[in-house]
XYZ file of C-alpha atoms in Angstrom:
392
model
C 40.939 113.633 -109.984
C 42.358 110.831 -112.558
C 45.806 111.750 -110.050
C 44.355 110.378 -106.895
C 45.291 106.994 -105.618
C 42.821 104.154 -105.903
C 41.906 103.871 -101.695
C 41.457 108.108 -102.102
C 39.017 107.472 -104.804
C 36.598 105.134 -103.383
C 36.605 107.760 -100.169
C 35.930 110.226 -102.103
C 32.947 108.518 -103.828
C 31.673 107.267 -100.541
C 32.166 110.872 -99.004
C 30.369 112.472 -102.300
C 27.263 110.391 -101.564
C 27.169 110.600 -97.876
C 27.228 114.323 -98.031
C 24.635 114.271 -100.654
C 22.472 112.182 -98.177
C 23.671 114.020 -95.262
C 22.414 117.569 -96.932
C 19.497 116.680 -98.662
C 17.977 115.161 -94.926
C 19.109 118.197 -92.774
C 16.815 120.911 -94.294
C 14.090 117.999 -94.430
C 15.239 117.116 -90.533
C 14.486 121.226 -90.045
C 11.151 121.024 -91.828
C 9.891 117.786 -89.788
C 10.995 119.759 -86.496
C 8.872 123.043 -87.141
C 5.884 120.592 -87.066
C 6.148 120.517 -83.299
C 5.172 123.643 -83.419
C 8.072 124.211 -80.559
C 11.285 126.553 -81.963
C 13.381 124.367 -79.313
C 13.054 121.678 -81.458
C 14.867 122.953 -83.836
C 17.459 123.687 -82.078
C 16.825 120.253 -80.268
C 17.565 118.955 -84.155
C 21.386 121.045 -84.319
C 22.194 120.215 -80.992
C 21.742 116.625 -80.828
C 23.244 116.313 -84.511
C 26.529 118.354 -82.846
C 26.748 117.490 -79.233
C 27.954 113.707 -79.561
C 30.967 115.304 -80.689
C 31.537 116.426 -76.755
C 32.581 113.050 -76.062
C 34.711 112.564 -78.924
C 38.345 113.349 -77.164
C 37.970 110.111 -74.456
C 37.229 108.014 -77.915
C 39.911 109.334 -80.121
C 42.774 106.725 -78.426
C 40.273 103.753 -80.407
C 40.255 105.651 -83.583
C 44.388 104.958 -83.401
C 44.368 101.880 -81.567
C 41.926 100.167 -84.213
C 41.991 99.917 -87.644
C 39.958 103.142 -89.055
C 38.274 102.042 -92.110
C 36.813 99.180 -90.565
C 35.290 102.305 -88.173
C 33.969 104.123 -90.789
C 32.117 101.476 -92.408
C 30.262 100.294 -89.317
C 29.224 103.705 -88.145
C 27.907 104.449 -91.826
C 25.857 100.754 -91.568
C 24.720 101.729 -87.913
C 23.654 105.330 -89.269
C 21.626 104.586 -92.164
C 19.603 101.603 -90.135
C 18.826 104.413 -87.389
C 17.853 106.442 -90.106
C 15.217 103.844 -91.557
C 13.639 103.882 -87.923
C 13.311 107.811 -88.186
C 10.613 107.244 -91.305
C 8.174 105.128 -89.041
C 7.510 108.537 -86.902
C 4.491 109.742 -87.502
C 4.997 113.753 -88.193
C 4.500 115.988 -85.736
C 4.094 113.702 -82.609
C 6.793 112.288 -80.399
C 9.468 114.778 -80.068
C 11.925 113.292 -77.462
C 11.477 109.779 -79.683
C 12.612 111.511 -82.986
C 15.425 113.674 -80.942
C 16.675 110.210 -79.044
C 16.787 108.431 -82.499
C 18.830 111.514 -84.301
C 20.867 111.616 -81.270
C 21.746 107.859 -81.703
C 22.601 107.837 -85.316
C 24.893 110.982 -85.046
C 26.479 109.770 -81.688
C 27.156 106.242 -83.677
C 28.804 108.874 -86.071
C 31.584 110.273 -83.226
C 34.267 107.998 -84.219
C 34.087 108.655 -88.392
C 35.295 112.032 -88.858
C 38.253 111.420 -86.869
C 39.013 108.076 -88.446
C 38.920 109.581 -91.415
C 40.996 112.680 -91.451
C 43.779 110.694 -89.779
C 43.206 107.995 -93.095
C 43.558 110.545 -95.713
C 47.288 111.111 -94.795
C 47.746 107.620 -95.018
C 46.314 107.540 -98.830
C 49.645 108.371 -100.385
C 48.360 111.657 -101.810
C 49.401 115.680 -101.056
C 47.063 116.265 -98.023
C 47.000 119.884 -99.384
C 45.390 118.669 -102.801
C 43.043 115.692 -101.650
C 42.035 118.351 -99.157
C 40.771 120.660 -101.998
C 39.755 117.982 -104.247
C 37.695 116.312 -102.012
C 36.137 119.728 -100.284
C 34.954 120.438 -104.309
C 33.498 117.371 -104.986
C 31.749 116.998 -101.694
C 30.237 120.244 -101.890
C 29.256 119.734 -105.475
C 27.311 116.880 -104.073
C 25.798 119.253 -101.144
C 23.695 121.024 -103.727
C 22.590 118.027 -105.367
C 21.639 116.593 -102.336
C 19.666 119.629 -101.221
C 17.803 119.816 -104.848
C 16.859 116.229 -104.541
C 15.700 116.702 -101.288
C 13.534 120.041 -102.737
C 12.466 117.913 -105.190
C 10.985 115.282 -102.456
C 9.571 118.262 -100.856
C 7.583 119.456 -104.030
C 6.551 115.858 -104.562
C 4.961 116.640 -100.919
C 7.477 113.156 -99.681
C 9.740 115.287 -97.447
C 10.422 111.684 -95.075
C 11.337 110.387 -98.603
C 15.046 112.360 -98.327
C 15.205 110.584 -94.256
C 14.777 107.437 -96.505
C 17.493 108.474 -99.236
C 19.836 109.541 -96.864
C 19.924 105.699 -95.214
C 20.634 104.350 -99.065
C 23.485 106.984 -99.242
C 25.208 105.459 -95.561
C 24.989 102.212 -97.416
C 26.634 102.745 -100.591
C 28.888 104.680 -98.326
C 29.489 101.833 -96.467
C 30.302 99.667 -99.727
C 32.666 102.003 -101.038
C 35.110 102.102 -97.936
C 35.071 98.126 -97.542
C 36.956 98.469 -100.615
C 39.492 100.447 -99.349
C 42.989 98.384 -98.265
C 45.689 100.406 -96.534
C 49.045 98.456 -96.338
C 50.207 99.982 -93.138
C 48.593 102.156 -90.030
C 50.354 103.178 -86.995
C 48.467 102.320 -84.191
C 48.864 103.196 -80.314
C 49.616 100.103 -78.027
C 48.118 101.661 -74.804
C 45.695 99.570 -72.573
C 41.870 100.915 -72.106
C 42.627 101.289 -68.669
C 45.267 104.385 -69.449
C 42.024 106.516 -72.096
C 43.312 109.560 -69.521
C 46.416 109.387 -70.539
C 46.070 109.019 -74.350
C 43.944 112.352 -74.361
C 46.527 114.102 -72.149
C 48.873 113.074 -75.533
C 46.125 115.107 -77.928
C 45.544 117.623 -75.297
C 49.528 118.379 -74.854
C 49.928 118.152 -78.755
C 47.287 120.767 -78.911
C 48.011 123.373 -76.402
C 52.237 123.200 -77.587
C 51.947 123.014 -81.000
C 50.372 126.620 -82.072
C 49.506 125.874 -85.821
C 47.621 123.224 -83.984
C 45.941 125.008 -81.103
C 45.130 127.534 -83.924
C 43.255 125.320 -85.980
C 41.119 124.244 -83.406
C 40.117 128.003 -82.292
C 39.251 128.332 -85.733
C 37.173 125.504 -86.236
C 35.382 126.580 -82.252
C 34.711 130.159 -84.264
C 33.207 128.301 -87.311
C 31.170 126.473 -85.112
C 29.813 128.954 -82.922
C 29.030 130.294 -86.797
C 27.319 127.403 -88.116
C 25.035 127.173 -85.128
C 23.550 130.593 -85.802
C 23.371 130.067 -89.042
C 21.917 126.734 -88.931
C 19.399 128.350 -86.392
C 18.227 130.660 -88.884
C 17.057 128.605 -91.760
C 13.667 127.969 -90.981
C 13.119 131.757 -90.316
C 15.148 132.709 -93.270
C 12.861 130.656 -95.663
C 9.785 132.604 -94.317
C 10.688 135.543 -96.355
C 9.618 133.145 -99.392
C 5.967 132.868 -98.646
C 5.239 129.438 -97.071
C 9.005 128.834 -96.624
C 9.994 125.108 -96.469
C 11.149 124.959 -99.852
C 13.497 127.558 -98.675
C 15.399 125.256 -96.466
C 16.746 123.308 -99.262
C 17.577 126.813 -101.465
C 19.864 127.472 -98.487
C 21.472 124.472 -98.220
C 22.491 124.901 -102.440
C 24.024 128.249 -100.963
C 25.724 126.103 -98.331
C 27.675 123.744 -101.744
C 27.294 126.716 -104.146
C 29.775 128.937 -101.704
C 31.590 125.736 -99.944
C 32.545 124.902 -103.932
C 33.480 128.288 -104.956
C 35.856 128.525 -101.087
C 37.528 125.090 -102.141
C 38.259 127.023 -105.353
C 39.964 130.084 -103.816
C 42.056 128.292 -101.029
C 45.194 128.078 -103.156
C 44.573 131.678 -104.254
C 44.369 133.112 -101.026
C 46.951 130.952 -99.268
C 46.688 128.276 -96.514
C 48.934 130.035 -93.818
C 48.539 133.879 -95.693
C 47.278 137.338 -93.964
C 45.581 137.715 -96.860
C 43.148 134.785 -96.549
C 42.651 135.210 -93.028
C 41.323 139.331 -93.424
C 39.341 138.102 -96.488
C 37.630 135.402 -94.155
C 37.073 137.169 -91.344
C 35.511 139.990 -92.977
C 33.582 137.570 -95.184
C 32.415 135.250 -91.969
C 31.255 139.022 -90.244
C 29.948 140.825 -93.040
C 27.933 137.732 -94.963
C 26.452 136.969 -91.511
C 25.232 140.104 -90.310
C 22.875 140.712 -94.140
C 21.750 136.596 -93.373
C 20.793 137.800 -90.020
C 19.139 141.209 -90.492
C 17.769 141.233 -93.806
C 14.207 140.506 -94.486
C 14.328 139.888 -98.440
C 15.330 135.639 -99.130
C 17.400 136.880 -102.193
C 19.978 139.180 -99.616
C 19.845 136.207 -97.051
C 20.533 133.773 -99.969
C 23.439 135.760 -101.555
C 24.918 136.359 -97.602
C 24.845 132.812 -96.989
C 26.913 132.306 -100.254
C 29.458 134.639 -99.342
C 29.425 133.014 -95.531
C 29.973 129.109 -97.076
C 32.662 130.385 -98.915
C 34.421 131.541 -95.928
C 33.804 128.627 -93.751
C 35.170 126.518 -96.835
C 38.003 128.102 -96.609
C 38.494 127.876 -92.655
C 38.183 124.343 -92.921
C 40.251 123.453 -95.183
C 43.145 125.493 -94.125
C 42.462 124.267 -90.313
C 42.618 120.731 -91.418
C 45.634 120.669 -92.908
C 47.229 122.576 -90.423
C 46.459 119.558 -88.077
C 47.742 117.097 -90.716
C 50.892 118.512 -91.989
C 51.763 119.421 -88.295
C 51.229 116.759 -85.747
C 52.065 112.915 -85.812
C 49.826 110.482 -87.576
C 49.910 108.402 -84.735
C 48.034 110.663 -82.872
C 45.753 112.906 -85.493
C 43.034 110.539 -84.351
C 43.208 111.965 -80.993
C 43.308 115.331 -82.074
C 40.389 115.659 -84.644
C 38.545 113.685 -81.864
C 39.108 117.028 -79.512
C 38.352 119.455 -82.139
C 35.363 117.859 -83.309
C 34.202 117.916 -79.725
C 34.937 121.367 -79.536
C 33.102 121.844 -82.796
C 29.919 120.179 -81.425
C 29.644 122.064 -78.469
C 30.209 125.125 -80.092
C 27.476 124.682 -82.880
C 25.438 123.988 -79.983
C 25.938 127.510 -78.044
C 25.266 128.667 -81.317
C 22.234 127.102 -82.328
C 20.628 128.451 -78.900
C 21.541 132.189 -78.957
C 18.460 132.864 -80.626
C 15.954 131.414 -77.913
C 17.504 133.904 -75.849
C 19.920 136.304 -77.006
C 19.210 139.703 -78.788
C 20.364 139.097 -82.227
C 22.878 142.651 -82.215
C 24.509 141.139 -79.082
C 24.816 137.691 -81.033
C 26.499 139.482 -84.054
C 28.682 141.358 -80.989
C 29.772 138.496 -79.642
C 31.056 136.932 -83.295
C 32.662 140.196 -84.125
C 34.954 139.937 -80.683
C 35.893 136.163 -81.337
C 36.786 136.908 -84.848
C 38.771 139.583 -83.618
C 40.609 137.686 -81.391
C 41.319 134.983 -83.761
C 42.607 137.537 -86.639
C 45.167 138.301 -83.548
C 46.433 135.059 -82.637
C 46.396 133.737 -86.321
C 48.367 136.656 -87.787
C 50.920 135.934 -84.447
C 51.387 132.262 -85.221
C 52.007 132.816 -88.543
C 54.727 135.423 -88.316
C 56.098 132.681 -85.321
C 55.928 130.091 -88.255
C 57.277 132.245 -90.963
C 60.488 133.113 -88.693
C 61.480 129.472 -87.488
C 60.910 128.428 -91.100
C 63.602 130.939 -91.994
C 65.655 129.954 -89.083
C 65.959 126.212 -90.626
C 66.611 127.559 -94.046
C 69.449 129.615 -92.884
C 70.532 126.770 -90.602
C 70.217 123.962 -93.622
């Protein structure tokens, strides 16, 4: 930590809090939407907090035209004043009003992730250890979001962690005004040519395998998270009245996103080894969450699931940012995040309307496939990186 530059530091603080906020208001967002006494709306609550993404790739040519931390702080100011309007809802009533507003504050978020992933290579630090540093500390900050949004719950003031999560977008917000990077690359290209710019990401994308193998990754996450995600107001059930079990499973969601940050290095960012551990881990930690009627199984499954996803992230991340240009990253996280929203949103769905076996069937053929075509572009990687050393 005491390694990291100054400008990585004040990210990471900002990031720290707005993940707090971020996970101590979704298991409150999935507790106000049961009060509709409509199961779409919860869904309603996953898709619209995913499916801005979609449009992400025809805005990633601003994130690296403009300057990028001036785009995260606005979109964290924008978010936590859309997020002060959510509290004047009265529970229970006005569904498509409290969809349209999440749907505004998360599609005023398309532009941050983007921005910045393609500013942490800029930060002068090892994007393999501010990677892992800031995947512990954010996760860390995941389960003390979610107990200070239990706590809210207990003090029967669930819109109180809406309210807290708006404060966190602020402080956000303050902490990345701060942050002054000397130099950014940025792509001279007129408005007019936005077509052309995401036939750059695309291209980068579809000929660059580490790349294109990233983002299948991150679309099997996804479809993961959805279901998942889907499942937490059932899951709590098993706990008697059940809302409090929202925010238990969003502590396993830090507790097992901490301990994945932990074992990246251990298992490897390009290794076999890490990919059969988190495959089997993604399959086998999903299908006890799903099937098990006892909250302890479910809790311990979801665990053992974070800790995979952890470790899916983090290695597809860096992928991206130790293989493709700067200049265009912001292009490229703009795609994959838009593949990542509509792919939590299949997810999220299955279970209006899909027989949970044939959901679990579907994950175990993905996850398949992706063990294949990671295992390929690895060896592909391992022998051109022997071909240069031999060559040098």
């Amino acid at each position: 930590m005491n390694s990291l530059s100054k400008n990585s530091k004040l990210l990471l603080y900002g990031q720290a809090l707005s993940f707090m906020g971020d996970y101590c208001v979704l298991p409150a967002l999935l507790i106000l939407s049961t009060y509709y006494q409509d199961y779409w709306v919860v869904s309603g609550v996953i898709i619209v907090r995913s499916i801005p993404m979609i449009i992400q790739p025809f805005l990633g040519v601003f994130v690296d035209k403009f300057n990028r931390v001036k785009i995260m702080f606005w979109t964290d100011l924008i978010r936590g004043v859309i997020f002060l309007g959510i509290i004047l809802l009265p529970q229970g009533k006005y569904p498509i009003i409290f969809l349209l507003l999440l749907l505004l504050s998360y599609g005023s978020g398309v532009f941050f992730n983007p921005a910045r992933l393609s500013v942490m290579s800029l930060l002068g630090d090892d994007v393999k250890k501010i990677n892992t540093i800031f995947a512990k500390a954010t996760t860390l900050f995941v389960i003390i979001g979610a107990l200070i949004g239990g706590a809210f719950l207990i003090l029967g003031t669930i819109k109180a962690a809406v309210a807290f999560n708006a404060v966190t977008y602020f402080i956000s917000a303050l902490f990345i005004r701060l942050i002054k990077i000397k130099s950014q690359k940025s792509v001279k290209t007129q408005t007019t040519k936005i077509s052309l710019t995401l036939k750059i990401g695309l291209k980068e994308i579809f000929h660059n395998s580490l790349v294109l193998n990233a983002i299948f990754t991150m679309m099997c996450m996804a479809l993961l998270w959805g279901i998942v995600y889907s499942y937490f107001p059932i899951v709590s059930q098993y706990i008697g009245e059940g809302e409090i079990g929202n925010f238990l499973l969003t502590v396993s969601m830090g507790f097992g996103g901490f301990l994945g940050a932990l074992l990246v290095n251990r298992w490897g960012f390009n290794s076999n080894k890490g990919l059969i551990y988190f495959v089997l881990l993604s399959l086998i930690s999903l299908s006890f969450y799903m099937f098990s009627n006892y909250f302890i199984i479910a809790f311990i499954s979801a665990i053992l699931f974070f800790i995979a996803m952890e470790y899916g992230e983090l290695t597809s991340k860096v992928k991206v940012q130790e293989n493709s240009a700067n200049e265009i990253q912001g292009r490229v996280f703009a795609i994959c995040e838009a593949v990542i929203g509509l792919c939590m949103s299949i997810g999220s769905t299955l279970i209006n309307f899909i027989n949970p076996v044939f959901i679990l069937s579907i994950m175990i053929v993905l996850m398949s496939g992706l063990a294949v075509h990671t295992i390929v572009v690895n060896h592909s990687y391992l022998q051109k990186s022997k071909s240069i050393d031999i060559t040098a």
